[in-house]
mmCIF file of C-alpha atoms in Angstrom:
data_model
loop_
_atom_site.group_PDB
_atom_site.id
_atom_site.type_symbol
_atom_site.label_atom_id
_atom_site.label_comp_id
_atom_site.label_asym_id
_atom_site.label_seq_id
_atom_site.Cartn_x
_atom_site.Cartn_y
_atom_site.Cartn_z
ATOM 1 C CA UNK E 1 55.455 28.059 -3.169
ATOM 2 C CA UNK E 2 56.896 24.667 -3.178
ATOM 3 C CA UNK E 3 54.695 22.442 -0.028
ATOM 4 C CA UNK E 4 58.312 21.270 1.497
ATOM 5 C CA UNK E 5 59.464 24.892 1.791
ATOM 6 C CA UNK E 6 56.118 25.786 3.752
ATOM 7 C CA UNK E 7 55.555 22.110 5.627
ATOM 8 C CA UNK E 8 56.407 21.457 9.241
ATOM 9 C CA UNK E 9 58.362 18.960 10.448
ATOM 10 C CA UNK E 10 55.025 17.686 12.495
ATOM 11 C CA UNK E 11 52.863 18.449 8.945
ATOM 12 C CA UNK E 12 55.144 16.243 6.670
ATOM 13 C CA UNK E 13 55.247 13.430 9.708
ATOM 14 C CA UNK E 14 51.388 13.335 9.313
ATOM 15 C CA UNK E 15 51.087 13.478 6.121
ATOM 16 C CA UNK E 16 53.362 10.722 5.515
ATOM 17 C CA UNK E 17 52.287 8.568 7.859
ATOM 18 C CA UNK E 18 48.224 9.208 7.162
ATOM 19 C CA UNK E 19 49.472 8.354 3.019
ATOM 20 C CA UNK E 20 50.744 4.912 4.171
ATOM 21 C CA UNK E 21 47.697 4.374 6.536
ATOM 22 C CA UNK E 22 45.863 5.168 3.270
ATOM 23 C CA UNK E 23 47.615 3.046 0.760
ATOM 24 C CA UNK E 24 47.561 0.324 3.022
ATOM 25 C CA UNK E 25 51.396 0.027 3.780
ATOM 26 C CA UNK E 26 50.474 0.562 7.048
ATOM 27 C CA UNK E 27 47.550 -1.982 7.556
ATOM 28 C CA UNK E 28 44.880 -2.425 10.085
ATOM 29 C CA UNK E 29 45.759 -3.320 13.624
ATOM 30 C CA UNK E 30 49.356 -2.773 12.643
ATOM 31 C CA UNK E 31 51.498 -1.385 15.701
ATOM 32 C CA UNK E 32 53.094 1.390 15.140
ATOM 33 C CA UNK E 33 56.760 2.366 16.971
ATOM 34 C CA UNK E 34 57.538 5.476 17.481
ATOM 35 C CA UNK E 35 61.566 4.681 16.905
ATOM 36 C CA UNK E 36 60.998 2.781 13.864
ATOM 37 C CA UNK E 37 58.654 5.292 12.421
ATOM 38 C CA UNK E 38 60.862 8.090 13.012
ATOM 39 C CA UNK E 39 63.625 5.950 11.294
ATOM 40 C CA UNK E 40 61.646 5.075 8.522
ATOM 41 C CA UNK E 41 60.671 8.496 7.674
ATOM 42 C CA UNK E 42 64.230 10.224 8.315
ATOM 43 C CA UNK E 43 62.391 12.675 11.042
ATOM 44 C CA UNK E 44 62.881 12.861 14.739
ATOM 45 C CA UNK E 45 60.745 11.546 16.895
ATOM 46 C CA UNK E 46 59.043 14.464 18.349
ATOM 47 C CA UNK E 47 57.339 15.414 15.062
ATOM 48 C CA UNK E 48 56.411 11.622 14.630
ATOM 49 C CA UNK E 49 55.126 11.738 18.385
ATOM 50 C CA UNK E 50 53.072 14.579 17.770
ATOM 51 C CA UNK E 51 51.526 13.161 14.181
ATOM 52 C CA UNK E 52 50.667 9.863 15.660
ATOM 53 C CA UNK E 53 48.507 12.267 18.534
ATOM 54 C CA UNK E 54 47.049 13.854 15.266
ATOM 55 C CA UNK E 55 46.190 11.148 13.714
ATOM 56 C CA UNK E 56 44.695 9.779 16.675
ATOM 57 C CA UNK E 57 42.416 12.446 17.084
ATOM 58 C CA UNK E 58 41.389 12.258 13.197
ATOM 59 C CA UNK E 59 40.763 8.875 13.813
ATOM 60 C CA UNK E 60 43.308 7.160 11.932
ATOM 61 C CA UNK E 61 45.152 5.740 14.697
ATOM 62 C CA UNK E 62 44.078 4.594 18.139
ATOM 63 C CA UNK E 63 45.610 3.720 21.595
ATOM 64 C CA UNK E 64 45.508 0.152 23.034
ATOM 65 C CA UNK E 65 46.618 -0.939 26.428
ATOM 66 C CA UNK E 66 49.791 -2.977 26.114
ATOM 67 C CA UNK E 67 50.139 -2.253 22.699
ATOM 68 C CA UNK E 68 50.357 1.150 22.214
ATOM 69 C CA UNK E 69 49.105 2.977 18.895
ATOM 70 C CA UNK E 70 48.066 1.026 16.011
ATOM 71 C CA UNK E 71 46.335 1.551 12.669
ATOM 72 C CA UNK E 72 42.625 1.638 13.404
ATOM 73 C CA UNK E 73 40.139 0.403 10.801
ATOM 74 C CA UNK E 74 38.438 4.011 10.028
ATOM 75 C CA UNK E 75 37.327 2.841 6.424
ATOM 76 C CA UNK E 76 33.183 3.785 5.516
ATOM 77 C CA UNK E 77 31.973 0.393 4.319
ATOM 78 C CA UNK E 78 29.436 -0.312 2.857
ATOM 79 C CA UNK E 79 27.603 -1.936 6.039
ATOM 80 C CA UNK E 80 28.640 1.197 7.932
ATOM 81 C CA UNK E 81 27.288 3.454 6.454
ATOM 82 C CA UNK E 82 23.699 1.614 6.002
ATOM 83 C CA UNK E 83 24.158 1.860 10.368
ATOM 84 C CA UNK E 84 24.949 5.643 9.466
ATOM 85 C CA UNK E 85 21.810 6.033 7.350
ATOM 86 C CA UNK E 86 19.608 4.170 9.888
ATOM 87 C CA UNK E 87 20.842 6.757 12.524
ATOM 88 C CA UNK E 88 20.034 10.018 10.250
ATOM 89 C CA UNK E 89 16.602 8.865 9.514
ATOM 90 C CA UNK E 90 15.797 8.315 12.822
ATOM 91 C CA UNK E 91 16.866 12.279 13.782
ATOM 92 C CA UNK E 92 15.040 13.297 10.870
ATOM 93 C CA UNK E 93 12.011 11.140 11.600
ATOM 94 C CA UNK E 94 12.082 12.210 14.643
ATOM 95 C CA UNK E 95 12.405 15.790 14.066
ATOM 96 C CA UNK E 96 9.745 15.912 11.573
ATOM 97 C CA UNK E 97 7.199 14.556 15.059
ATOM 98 C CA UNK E 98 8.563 17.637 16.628
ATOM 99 C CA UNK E 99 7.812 20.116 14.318
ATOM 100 C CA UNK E 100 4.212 18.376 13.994
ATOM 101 C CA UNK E 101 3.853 18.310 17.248
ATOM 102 C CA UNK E 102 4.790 22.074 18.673
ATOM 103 C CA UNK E 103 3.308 23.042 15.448
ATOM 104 C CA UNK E 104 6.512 24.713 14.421
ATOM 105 C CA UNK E 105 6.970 27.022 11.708
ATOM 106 C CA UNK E 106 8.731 25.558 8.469
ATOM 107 C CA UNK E 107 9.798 27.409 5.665
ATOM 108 C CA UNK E 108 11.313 26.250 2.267
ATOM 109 C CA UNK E 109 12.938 29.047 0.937
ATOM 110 C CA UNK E 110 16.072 28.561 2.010
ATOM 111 C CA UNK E 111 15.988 24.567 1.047
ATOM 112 C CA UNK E 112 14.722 26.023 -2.601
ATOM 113 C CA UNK E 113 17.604 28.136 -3.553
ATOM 114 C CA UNK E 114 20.204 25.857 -2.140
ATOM 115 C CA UNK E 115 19.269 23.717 -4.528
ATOM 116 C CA UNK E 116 19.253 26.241 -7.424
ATOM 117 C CA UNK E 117 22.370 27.234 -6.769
ATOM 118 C CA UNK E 118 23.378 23.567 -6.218
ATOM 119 C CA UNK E 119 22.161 23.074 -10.437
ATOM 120 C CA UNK E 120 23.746 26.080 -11.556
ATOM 121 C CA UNK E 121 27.389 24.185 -10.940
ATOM 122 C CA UNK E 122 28.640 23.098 -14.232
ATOM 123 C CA UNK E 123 29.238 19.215 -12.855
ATOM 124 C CA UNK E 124 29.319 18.745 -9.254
ATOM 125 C CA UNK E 125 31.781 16.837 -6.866
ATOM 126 C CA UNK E 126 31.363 14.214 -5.146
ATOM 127 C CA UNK E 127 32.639 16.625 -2.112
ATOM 128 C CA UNK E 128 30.392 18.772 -2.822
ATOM 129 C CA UNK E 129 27.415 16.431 -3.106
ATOM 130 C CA UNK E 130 27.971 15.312 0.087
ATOM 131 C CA UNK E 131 28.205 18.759 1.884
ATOM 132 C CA UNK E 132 25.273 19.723 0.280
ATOM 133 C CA UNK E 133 23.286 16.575 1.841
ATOM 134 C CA UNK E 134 25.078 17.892 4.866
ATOM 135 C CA UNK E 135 23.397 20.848 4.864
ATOM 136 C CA UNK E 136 20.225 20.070 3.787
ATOM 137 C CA UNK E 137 20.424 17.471 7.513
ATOM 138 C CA UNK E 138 21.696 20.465 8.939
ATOM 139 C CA UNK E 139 18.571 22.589 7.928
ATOM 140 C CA UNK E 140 16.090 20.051 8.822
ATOM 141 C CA UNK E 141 17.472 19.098 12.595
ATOM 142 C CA UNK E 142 18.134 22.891 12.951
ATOM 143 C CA UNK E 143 14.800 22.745 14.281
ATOM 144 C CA UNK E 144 14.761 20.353 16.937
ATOM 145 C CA UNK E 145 16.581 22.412 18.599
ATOM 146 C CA UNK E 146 18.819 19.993 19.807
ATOM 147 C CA UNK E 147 23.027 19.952 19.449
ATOM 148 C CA UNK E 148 23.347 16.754 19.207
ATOM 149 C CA UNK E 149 21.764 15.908 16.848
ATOM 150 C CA UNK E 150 23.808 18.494 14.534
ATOM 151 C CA UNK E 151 26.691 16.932 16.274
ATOM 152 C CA UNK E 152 25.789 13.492 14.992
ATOM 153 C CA UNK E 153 25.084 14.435 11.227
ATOM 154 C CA UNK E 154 28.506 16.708 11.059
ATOM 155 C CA UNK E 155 30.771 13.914 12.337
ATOM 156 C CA UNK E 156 28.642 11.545 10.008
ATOM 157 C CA UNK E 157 30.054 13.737 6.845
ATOM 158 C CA UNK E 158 33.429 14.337 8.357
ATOM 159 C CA UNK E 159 33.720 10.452 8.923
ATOM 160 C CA UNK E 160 32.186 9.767 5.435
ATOM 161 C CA UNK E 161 34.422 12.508 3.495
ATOM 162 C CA UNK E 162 37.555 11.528 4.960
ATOM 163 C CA UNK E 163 37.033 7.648 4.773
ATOM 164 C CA UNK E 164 34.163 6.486 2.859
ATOM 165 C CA UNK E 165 34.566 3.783 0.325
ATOM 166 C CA UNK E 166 34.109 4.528 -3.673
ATOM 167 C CA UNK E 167 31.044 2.933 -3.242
ATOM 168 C CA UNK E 168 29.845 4.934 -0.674
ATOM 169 C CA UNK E 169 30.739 8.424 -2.619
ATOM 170 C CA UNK E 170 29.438 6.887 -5.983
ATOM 171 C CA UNK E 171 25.471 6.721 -3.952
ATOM 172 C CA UNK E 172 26.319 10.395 -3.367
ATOM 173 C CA UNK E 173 26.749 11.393 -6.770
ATOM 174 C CA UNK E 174 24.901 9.004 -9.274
ATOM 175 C CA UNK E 175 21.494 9.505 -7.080
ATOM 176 C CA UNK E 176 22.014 12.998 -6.442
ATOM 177 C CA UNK E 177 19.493 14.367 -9.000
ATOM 178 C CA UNK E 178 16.941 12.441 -7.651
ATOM 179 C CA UNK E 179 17.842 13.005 -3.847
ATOM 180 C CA UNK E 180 17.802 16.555 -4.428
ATOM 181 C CA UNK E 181 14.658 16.628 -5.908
ATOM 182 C CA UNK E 182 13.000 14.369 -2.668
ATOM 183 C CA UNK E 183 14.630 16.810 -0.549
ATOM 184 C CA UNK E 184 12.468 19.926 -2.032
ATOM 185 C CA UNK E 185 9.706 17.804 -1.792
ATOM 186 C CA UNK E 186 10.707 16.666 2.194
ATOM 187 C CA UNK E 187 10.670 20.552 2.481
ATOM 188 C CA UNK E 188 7.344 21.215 0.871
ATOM 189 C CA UNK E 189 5.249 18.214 2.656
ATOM 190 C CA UNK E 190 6.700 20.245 5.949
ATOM 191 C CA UNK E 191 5.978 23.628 5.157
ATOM 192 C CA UNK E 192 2.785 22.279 3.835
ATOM 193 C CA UNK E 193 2.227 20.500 7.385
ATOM 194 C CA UNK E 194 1.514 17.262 5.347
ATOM 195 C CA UNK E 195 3.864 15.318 7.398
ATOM 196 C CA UNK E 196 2.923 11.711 6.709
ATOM 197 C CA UNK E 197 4.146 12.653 3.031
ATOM 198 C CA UNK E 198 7.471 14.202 4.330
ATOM 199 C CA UNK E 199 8.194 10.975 6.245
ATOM 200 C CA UNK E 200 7.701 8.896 3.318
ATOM 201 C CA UNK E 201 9.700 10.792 1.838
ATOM 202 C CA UNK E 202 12.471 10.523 4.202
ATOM 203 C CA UNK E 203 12.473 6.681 4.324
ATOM 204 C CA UNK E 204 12.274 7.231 0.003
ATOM 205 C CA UNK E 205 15.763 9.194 0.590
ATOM 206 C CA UNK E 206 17.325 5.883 3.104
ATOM 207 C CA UNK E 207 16.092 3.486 0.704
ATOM 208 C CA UNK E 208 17.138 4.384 -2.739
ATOM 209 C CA UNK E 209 20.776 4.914 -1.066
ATOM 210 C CA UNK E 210 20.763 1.212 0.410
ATOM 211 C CA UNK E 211 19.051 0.035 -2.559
ATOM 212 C CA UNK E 212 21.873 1.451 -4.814
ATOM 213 C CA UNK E 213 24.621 0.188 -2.388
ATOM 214 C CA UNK E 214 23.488 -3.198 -2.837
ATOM 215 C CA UNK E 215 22.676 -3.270 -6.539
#
């Protein structure tokens, strides 16, 4: 079916207004009217009212005292998401001491055949190398037992899918062989209990990403 027949009033007022955010019609630290929106786009102002609220909470727009909503500056950079990396080897660094140190049980089974299956695609996304980076963070912190730090890597990819920079997405894919490889071997140092080799390992992971940002 046609998407107009099937769109809300509120969907097509987001959608718009999230494709001019992206194109940059709508540019950083612009202030957006709710009138002059609704104008613009030939809606009413009630599904523009409700889309800016949306797009607030997706983190397209924000609220400022005095000023009302304006376009926030959600882009990935480049220098954000070397502060992003920083942040995930420092949970996994730090997860990696916790298995060590309540001599936790590691298996790499499951880490294996995700990446089998992850070879058997004919020619991966960049999407879908990112989710599967995602869940390889996901499997590792699983066992620190601790929520936020599954909190922290899930917004990570949600913020990196939804506004990363080509750049960014082209360290996903064009070092994705090699990253999946180091993270079989992250997964074998562990189950091994060699953990000095898993950690070098981890900061092997960081650096080829910042290295290849930076080329």
């Amino acid at each position: 079916m046609n998407r107009a027949v099937n769109e809300t009033l509120e969907s097509k007022a987001y959608r718009m207004i999230k494709e001019k955010i992206q194109s940059g019609e709508y540019q950083v630290g612009q202030r957006l009217i709710e009138a002059d929106t609704s104008r613009e786009l030939e809606l009413s102002r009630t599904p523009v009212r409700k889309a800016f609220a949306m797009l607030t909470v997706n983190g397209y727009l924000e609220f400022e005292d005095y000023k009302g909503v304006i376009v926030k500056n959600c882009a990935i950079t480049k220098e954000r998401y070397i502060e992003m990396l920083d942040v995930m080897e420092l949970l996994l660094l730090a997860t990696i001491d916790k298995i060590e140190a309540k001599s936790l049980t590691f298996t790499n089974h499951r880490v294996l055949s995700k990446a089998t299956d992850f070879l058997g695609l004919e020619e991966a996304t960049d999407r879908q190398c990112m989710e599967y980076q995602r869940w390889f963070l996901n499997e590792i912190l699983s066992y620190a037992k601790n929520e936020y730090y599954v909190q922290v890597v899930n917004q990570f990819y949600d913020d990196l899918l939804e506004f990363g920079e080509p750049d960014v997405f082209q360290s996903a894919t064009k070092l994705f062989e090699q990253t999946l490889d180091n993270y079989v071997a992250c997964g074998r140092h562990i189950e091994s209990r060699d953990f000095s080799a898993a950690r070098v390992v981890v900061k092997q992971i960081i650096n080829d990403r910042i290295l290849f940002i930076f080329r």
